[in-house]
Coordinates of C-alpha atoms in Angstrom, one line a residue:
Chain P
X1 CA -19.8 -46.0 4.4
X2 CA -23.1 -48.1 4.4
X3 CA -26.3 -46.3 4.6
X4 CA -28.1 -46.4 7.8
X5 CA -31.1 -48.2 8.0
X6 CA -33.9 -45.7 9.7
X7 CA -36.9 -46.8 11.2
X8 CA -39.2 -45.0 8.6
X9 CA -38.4 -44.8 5.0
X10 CA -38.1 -41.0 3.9
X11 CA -40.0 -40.0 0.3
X12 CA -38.0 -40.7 -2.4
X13 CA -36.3 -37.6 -4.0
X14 CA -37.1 -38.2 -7.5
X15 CA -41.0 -37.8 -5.8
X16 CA -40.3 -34.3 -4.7
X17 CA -39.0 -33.6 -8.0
X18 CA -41.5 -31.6 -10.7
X19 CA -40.7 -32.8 -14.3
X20 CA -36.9 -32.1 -14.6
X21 CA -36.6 -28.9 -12.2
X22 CA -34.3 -29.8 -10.0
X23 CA -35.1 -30.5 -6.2
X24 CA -35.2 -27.4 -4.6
X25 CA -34.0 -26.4 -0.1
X26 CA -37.5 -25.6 0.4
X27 CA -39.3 -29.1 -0.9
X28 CA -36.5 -30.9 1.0
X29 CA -37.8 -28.5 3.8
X30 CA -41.6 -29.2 3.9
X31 CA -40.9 -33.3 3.2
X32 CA -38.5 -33.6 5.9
X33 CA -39.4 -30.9 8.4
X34 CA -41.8 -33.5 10.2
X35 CA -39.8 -36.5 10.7
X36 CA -37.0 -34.6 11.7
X37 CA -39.3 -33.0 14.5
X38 CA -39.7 -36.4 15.8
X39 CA -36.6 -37.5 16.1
X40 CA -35.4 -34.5 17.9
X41 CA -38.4 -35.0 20.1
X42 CA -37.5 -38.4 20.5
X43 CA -33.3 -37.3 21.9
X44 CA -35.3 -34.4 23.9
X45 CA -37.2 -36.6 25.9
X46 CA -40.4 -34.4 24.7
X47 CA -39.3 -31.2 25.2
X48 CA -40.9 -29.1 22.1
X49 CA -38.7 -26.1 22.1
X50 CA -35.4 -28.0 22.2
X51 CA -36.7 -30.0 19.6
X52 CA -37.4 -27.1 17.4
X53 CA -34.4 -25.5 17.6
X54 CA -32.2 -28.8 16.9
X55 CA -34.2 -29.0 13.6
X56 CA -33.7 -25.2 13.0
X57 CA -30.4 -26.2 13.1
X58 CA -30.6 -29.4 11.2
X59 CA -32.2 -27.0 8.3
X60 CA -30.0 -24.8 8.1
X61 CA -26.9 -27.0 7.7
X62 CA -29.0 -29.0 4.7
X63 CA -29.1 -25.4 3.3
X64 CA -25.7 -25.1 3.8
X65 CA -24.5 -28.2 1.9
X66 CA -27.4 -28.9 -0.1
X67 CA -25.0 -28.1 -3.2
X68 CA -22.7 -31.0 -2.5
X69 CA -25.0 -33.8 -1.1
X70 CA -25.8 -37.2 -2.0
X71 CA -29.4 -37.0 -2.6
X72 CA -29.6 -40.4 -2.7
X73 CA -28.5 -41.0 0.7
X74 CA -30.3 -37.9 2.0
X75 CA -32.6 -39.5 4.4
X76 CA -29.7 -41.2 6.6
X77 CA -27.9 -37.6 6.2
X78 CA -30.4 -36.1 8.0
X79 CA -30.6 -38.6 10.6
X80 CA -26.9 -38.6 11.3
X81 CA -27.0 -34.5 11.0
X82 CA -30.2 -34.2 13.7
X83 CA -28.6 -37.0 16.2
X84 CA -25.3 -35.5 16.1
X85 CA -26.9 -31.6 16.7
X86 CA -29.1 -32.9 19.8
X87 CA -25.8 -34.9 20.7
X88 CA -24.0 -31.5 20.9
X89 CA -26.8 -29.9 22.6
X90 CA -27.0 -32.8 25.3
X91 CA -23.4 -32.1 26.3
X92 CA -23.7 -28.9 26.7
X93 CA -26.8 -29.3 28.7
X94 CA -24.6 -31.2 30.9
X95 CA -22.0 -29.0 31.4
X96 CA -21.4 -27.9 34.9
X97 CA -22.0 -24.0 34.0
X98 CA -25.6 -24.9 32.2
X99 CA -26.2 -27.2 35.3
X100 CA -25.3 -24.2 37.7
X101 CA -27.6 -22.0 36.0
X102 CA -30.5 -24.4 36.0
X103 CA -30.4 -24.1 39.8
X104 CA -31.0 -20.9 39.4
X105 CA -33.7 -20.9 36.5
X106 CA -37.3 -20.8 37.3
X107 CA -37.6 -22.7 33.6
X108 CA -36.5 -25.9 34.6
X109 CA -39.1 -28.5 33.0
X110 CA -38.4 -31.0 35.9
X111 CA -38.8 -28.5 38.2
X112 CA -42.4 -27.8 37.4
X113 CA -45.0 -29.8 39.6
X114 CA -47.6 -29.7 37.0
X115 CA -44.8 -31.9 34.9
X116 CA -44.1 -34.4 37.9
X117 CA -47.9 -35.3 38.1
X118 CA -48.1 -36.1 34.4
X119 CA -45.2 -38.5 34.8
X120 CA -46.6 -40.7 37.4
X121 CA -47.5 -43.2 34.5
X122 CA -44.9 -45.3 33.5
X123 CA -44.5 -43.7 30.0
X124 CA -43.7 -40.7 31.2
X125 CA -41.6 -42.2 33.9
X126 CA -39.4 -44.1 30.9
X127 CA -39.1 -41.0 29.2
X128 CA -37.6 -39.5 32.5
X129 CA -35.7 -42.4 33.4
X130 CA -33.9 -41.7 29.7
X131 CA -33.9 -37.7 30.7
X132 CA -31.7 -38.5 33.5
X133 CA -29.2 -40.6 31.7
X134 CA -26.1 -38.9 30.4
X135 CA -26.0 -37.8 26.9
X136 CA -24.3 -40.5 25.1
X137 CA -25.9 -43.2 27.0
X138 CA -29.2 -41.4 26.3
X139 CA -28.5 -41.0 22.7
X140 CA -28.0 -44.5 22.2
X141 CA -30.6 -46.2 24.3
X142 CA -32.9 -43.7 22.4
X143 CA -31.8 -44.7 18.9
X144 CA -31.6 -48.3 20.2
X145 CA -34.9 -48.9 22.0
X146 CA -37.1 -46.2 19.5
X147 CA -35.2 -46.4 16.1
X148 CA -34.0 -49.9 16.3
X149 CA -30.4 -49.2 15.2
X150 CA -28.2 -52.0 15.9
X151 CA -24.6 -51.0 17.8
X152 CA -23.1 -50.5 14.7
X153 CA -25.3 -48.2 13.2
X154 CA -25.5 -46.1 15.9
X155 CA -21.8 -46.2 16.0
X156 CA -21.5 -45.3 12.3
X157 CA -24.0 -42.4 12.9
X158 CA -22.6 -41.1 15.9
X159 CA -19.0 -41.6 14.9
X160 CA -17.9 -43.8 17.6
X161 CA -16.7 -47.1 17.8
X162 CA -18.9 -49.9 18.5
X163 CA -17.2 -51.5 21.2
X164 CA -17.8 -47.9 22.8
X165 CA -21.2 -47.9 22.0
X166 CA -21.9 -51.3 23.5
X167 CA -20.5 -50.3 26.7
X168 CA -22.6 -46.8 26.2
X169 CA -25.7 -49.4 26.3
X170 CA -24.2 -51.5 28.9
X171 CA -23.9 -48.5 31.5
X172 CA -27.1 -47.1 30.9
X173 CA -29.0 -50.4 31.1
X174 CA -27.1 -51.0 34.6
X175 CA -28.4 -47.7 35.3
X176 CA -32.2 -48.5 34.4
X177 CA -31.9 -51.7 36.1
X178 CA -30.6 -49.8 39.3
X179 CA -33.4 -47.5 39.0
X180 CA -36.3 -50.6 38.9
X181 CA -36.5 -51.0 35.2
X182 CA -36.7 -54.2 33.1
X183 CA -34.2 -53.5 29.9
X184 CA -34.4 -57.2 28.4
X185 CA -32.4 -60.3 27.0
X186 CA -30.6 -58.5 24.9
X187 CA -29.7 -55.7 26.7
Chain V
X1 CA -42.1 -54.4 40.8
X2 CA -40.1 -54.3 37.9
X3 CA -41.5 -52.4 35.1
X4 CA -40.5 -52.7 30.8
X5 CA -38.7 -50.1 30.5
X6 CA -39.1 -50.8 26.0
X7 CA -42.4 -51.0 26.0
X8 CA -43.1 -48.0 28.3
X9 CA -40.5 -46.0 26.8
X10 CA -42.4 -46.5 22.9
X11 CA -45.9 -46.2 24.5
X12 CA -44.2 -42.5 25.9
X13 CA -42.8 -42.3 21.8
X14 CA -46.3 -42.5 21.1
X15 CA -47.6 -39.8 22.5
X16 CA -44.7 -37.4 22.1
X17 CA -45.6 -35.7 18.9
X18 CA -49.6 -35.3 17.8
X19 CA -51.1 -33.2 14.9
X20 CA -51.7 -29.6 16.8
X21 CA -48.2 -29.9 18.0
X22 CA -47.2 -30.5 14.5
X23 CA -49.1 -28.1 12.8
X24 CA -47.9 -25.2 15.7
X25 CA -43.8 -26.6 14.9
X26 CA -44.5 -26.4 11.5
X27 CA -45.6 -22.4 11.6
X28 CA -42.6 -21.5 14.1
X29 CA -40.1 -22.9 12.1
X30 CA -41.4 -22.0 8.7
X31 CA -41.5 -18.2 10.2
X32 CA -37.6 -19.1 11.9
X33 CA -36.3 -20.1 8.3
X34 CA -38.0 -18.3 6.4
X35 CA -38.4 -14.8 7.9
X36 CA -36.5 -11.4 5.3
X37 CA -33.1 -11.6 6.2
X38 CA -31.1 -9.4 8.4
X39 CA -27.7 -8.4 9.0
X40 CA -26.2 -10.1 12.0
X41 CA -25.6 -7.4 14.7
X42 CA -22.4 -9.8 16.2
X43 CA -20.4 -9.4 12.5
X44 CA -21.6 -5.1 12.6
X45 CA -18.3 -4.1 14.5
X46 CA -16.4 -6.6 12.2
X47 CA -18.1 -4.7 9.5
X48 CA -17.3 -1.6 10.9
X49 CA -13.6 -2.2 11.3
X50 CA -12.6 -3.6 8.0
X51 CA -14.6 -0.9 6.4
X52 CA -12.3 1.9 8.5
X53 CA -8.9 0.0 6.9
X54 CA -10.3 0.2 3.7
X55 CA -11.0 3.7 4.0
X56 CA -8.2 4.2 5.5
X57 CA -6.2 2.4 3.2
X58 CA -7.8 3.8 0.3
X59 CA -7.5 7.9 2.2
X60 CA -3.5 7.3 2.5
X61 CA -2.8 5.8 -1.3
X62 CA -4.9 9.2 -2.5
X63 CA -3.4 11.1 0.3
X64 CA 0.5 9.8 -0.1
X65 CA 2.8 11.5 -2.5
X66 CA 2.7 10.4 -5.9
X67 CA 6.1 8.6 -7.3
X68 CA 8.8 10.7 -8.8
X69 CA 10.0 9.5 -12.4
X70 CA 13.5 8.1 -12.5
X71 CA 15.0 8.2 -16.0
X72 CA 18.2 7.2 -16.0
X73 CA 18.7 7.1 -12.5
X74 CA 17.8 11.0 -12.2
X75 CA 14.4 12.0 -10.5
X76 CA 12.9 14.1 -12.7
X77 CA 9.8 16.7 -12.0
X78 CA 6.2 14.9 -13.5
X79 CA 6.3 18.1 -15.7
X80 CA 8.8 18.0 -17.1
X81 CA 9.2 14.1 -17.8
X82 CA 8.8 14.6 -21.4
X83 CA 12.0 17.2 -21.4
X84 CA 14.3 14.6 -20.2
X85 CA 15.1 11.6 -22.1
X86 CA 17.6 8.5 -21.9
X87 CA 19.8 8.8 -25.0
X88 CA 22.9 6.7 -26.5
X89 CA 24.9 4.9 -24.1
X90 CA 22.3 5.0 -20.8
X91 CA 23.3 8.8 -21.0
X92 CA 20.1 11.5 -20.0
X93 CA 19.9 14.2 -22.3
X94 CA 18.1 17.2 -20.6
X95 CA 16.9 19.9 -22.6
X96 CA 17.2 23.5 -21.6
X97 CA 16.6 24.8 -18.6
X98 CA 15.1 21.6 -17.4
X99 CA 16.5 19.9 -13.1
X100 CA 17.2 16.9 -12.7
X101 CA 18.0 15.1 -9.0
X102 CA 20.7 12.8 -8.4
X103 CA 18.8 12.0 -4.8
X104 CA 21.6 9.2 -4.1
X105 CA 24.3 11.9 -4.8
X106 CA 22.1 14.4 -3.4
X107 CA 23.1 16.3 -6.5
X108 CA 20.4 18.7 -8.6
X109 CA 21.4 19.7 -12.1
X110 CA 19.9 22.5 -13.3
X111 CA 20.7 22.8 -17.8
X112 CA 21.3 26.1 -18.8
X113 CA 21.5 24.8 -22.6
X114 CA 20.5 21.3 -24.0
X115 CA 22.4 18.9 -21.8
X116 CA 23.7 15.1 -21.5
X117 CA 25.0 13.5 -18.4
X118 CA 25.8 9.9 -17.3
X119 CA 25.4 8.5 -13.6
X120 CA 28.2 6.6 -13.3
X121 CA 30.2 4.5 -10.7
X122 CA 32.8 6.9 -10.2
X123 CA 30.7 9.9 -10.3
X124 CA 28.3 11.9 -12.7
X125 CA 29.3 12.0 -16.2
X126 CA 28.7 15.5 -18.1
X127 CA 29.2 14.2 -21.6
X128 CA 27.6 17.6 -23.2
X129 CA 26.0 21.4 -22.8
X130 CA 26.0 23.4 -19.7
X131 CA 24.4 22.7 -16.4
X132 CA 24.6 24.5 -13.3
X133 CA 25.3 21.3 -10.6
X134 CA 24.0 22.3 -6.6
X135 CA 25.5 19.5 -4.9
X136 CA 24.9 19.4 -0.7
X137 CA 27.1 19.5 2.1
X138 CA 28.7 16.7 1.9
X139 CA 29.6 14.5 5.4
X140 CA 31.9 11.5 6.1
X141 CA 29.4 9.6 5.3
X142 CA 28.1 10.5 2.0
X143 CA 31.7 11.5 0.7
X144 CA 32.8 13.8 -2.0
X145 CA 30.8 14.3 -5.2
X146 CA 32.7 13.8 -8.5
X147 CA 31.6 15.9 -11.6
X148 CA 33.7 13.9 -15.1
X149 CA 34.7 16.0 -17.6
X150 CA 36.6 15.0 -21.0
X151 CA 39.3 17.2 -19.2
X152 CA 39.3 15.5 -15.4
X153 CA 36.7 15.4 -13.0
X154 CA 35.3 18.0 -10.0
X155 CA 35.8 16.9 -6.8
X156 CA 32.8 18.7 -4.7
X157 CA 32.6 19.4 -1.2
X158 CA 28.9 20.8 -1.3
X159 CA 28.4 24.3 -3.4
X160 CA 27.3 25.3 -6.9
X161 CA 29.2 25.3 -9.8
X162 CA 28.6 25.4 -13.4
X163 CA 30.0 23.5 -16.0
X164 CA 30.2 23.9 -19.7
X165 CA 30.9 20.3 -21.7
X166 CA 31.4 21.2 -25.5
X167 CA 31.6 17.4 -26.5
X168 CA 35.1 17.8 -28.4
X169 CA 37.2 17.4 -25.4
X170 CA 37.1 21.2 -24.1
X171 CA 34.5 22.8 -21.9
X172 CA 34.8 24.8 -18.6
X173 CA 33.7 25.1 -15.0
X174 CA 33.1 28.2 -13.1
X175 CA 32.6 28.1 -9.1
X176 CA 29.6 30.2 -7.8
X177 CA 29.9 28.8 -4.1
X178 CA 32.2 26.9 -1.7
X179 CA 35.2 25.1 -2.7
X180 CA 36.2 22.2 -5.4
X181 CA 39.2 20.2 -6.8
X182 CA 39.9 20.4 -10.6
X183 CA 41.9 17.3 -11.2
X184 CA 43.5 17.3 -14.7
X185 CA 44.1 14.2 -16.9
X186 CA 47.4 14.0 -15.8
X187 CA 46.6 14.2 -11.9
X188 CA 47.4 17.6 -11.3
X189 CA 44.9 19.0 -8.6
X190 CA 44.0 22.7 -8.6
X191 CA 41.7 24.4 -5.7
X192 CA 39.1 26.5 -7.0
X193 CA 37.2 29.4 -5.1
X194 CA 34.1 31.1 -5.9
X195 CA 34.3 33.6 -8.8
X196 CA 36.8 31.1 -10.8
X197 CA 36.8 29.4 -13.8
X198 CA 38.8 26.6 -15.2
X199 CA 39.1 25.6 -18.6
X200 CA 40.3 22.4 -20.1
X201 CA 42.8 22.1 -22.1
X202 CA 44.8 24.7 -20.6
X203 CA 43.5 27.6 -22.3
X204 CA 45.8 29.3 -24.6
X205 CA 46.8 32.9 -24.1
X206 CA 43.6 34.6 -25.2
X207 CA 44.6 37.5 -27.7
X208 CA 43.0 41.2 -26.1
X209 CA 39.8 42.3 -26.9
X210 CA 41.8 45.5 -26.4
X211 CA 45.2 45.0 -28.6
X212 CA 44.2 42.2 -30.5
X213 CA 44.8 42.0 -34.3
X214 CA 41.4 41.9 -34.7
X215 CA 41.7 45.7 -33.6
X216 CA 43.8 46.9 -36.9
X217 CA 40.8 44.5 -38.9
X218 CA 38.7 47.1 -37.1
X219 CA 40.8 50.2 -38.2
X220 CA 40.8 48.8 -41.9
X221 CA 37.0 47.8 -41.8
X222 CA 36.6 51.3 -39.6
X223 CA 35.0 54.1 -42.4
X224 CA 37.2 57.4 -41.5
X225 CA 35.2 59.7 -43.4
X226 CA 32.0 59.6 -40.9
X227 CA 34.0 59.7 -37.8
X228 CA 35.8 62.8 -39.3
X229 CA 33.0 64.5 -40.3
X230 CA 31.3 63.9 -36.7
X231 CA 34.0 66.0 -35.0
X232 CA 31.2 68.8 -34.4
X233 CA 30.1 66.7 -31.8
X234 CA 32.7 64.0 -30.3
X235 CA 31.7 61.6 -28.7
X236 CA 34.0 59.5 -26.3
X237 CA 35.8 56.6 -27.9
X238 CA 34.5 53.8 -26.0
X239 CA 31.0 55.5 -27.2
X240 CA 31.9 55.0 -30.6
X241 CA 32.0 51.1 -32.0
X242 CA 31.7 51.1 -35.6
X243 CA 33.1 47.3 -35.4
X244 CA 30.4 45.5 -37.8
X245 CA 31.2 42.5 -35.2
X246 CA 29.3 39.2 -34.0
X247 CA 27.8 39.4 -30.8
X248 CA 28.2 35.9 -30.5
X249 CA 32.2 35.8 -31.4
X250 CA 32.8 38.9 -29.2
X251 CA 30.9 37.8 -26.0
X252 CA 33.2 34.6 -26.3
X253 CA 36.0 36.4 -26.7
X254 CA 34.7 38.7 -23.4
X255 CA 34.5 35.1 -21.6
X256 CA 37.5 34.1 -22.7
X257 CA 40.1 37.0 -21.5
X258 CA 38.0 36.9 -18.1
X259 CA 39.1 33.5 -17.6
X260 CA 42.6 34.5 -18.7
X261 CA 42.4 37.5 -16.3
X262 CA 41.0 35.1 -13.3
X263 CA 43.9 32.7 -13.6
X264 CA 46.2 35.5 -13.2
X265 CA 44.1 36.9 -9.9
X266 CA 44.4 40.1 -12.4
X267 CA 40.8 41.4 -10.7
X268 CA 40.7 45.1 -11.2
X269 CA 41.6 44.4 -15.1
X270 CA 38.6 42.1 -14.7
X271 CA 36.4 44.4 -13.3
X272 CA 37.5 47.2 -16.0
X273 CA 37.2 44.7 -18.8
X274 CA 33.4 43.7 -17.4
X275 CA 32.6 47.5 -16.8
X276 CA 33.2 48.4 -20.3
X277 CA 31.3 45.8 -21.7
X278 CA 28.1 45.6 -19.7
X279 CA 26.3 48.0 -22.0
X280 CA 27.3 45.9 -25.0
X281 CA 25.9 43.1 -26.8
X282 CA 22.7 40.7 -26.4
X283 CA 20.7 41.2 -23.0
X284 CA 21.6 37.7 -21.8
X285 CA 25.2 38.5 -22.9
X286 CA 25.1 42.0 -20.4
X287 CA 23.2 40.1 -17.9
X288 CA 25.8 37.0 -17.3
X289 CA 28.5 40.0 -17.6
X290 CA 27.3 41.7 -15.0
X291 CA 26.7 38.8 -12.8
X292 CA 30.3 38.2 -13.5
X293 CA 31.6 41.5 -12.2
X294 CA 29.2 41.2 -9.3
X295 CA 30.7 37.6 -8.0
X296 CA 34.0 39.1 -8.8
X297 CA 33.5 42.3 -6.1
X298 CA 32.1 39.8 -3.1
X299 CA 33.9 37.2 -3.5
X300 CA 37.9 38.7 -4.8
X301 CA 37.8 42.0 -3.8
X302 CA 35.9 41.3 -1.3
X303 CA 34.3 44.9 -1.1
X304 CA 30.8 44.9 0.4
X305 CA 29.9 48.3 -0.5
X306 CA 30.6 48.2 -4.2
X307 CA 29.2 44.7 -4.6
X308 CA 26.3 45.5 -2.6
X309 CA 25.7 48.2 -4.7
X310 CA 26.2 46.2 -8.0
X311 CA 23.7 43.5 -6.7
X312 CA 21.0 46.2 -6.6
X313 CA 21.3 47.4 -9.7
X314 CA 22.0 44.2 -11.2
X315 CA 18.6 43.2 -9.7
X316 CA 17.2 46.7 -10.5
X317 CA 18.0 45.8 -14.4
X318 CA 17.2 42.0 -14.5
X319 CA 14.3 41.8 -12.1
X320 CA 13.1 37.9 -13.2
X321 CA 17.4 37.2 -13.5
X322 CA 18.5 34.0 -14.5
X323 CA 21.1 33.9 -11.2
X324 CA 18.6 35.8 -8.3
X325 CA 19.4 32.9 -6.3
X326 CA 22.9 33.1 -6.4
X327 CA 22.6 36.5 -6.1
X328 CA 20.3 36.3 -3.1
X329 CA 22.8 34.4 -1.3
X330 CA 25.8 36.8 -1.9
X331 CA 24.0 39.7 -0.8
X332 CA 23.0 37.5 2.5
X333 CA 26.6 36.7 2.9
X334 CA 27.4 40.4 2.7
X335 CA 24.9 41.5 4.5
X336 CA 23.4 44.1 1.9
X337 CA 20.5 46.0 3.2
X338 CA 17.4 45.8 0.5

């Protein structure tokens, strides 16, 4: 499988190393922990307490399989590991049960006024145009548009195909365009 | 107005994350990860159940009954495993007064002297000694119990018997209880009662203890002069036994003409013969005699007042007997008041 190519390069391992001790969880931890934060920030449209938990998450499966990793390809690992957790999340976000409930929680984010005045810029009215798309479509126009993966790396992190991917894109662009956004050539 | 969705959406990117909001992730999820930690509550019940089995498991292995020894097919008390051993030919050899289960057969063998018996196909093989066999009821189902001797085998219906092997092709087997079949080499099947006893070969005619050769050894061995000189104060001839004789030799020959006497349902000659010797020889000798005369009154002559009466003193005399539980249920049978 070829590596994925990610936006910003992650320190090298042999850095975190300290003469020949071997690298330990919690090094991995403190030189990861931020970038990983981002990216989850990044699939949660900005919402800081879904972002923690997804790279909770993300931590505690590196723990997990830290004994049998490639440390070499450790930086695309985590990528794959933190789009795939905010992936799962997504869907079940958009479950019917979750979206039931949300009618009925006074914690909806959208819901808050305070939230729908901040958004009247465009920035924040991109990052709620990509809040309302569904969650594959979301995941890739977010890894697409802010991590510059080509189709085919999003497919290979995502484990889909890349035909499906493209028409992932293609639907959520149609979507944008419906909504009064320019997506782009290329899109 | 159509607005860039890219460039809006990165310039949003931007501004997502900032240091403060960093630095506050960073202290949440470093106390998340890295916080002392505690048993998940969701696996306690799990805990709590497999924790039961095992206790449970491990309660009924201490609680459950600890495995009888088989040697040779026979369950044998933990006690007395080292008395029982499995000699030549897969054959047991119990030593003395040692049981041993047949739990198949539903047979228990109890030795009165050193013993060897073989489980075999056909039945249980005694190859040697003397063993009293309690074999149960039997039912359609479990069938007949067969006893092989060098002289035939026992067929048994459920009772207690005792047999006597001597290894050379004689022996003996006296009925206690219930009813068997002697079946001789040659086929011949004789019914045995309680009170009888069966010898193989055909036991010759047993010379008298009374008129016996042996008796004019005794009047040459006898010294006159004493006896004649004792005159002053006679005594009653069965009193007087100046025989220098061999407890051992004479208690056989006591046996012996019993068995005679039996096979010619001569009982009151029995009982006179047992009478006159109860006070004579070894103790175990008197006791088995009197035990004997006893099975002889209940079960023959059938008289419940004088076997009643002999039970009591019989168990007056030998309080710890060697035959209380035949004894026991004789006097039940009769219905002898204690």
């Amino acid at each position: 499988m070829e590596p994925v190519t990610l936006p910003t390069p992650l320190t090298p391992l042999t850095d975190l190393s300290v003469g020949r001790e071997p690298v330990t969880f919690d090094a991995l931890y403190r030189a990861h922990r931020d970038r990983v934060y981002r990216w989850a920030v990044r699939f949660a449209a900005g919402r800081t307490a879904w972002a923690e938990d997804v790279t909770h998450d993300v931590f505690l499966q590196l723990h997990r399989h830290l004994h049998r990793l490639d440390t070499d390809d450790l930086g695309a690992w985590l990528y794959r590991v933190t789009a795939n957790q905010a992936l799962a999340r997504l869907r079940h976000e958009s479950s019917w049960v979750t979206r039931i409930l949300k009618v009925f929680s006074a914690n909806d984010p959208v819901q808050q006024p305070d939230e729908a005045l901040e958004r009247r810029d465009d920035a924040s009215l991109a990052m709620a145009a990509l809040e309302k798309l569904p969650p594959k479509e979301r995941m890739c126009v977010s890894m697409h548009v802010l991590d510059e993966l080509s189709q085919r790396e999003i497919a290979r992190t995502l484990g889909m195909s890349e035909g499906y991917v493209s028409k992932l894109l293609t639907r959520a662009w149609d979507r944008l365009r419906a909504d009064g956004w320019e997506v782009g050539d290329d899109s | 107005m159509s607005r860039d969705f890219r460039s809006a959406l990165m310039s949003a990117d931007a501004q997502l994350v900032d240091e403060p909001q960093l630095r506050a992730m960073r202290a949440r999820l470093d106390a998340r990860l890295f916080r002392p930690a505690k048993p998940s509550s969701r696996w306690l019940p799990v805990l709590v159940a497999v924790s039961s089995v095992f206790i449970g498991f491990v309660a009924v292995r201490a609680l459950a009954p600890q495995p009888v020894p088989v040697i040779g097919g026979f369950e044998v008390a933990p006690a007395v495993e080292s008395s029982v051993r499995v000699s030549r030919q897969a054959a047991v050899e119990i030593a003395a007064e040692v049981s041993v289960v047949d739990r198949s057969r539903g047979v228990t063998i109890s030795s009165i002297t050193r013993s060897t018996v073989r489980r075999e196909a056909r039945g249980i093989r005694m190859l040697e000694g003397r063993a009293t066999f309690d074999v149960q009821k039997r039912t359609e189902e479990n069938g007949v119990v067969r006893v092989l001797v060098s002289g035939g085998s026992i067929e048994v219906h459920g009772t207690r018997f005792t047999v006597t092997e001597n290894g050379t092709g004689t022996g003996s087997v006296e009925l206690h209880e219930g009813v068997i079949d002697f079946i001789d080499e040659n086929g011949n099947t004789r019914r045995m009662r309680p009170g009888d006893l069966m010898t193989w070969p055909r036991a010759v005619e047993p010379p008298s203890v009374i008129d016996t050769p042996a008796d004019e050894e005794i009047e040459e061995l006898t010294p006159l002069g004493p006896v004649r000189r004792k005159k002053v104060t006679p005594k009653k001839p069965t009193d007087i036994d100046w025989r220098p004789f061999d407890q051992r030799v004479h208690a056989q020959a006591v046996i012996t003409e019993l068995s005679t006497l039996r096979q010619n349902g001569q009982w009151q000659d029995a009982v006179r013969l047992l009478e006159r010797e109860l006070n004579r020889g070894a103790p175990d000798t008197r006791e088995r005699l009197s035990f004997e005369l006893g099975l002889i009154y209940t079960w023959q002559l059938k008289d419940p007042l004088a076997a009643c009466a002999h039970w009591k003193q019989h168990q007056r005399e030998y309080p710890e007997g060697r035959f209380d539980v035949e004894i026991d249920r004789a006097s039940q049978s009769l219905g002898c008041t204690q």
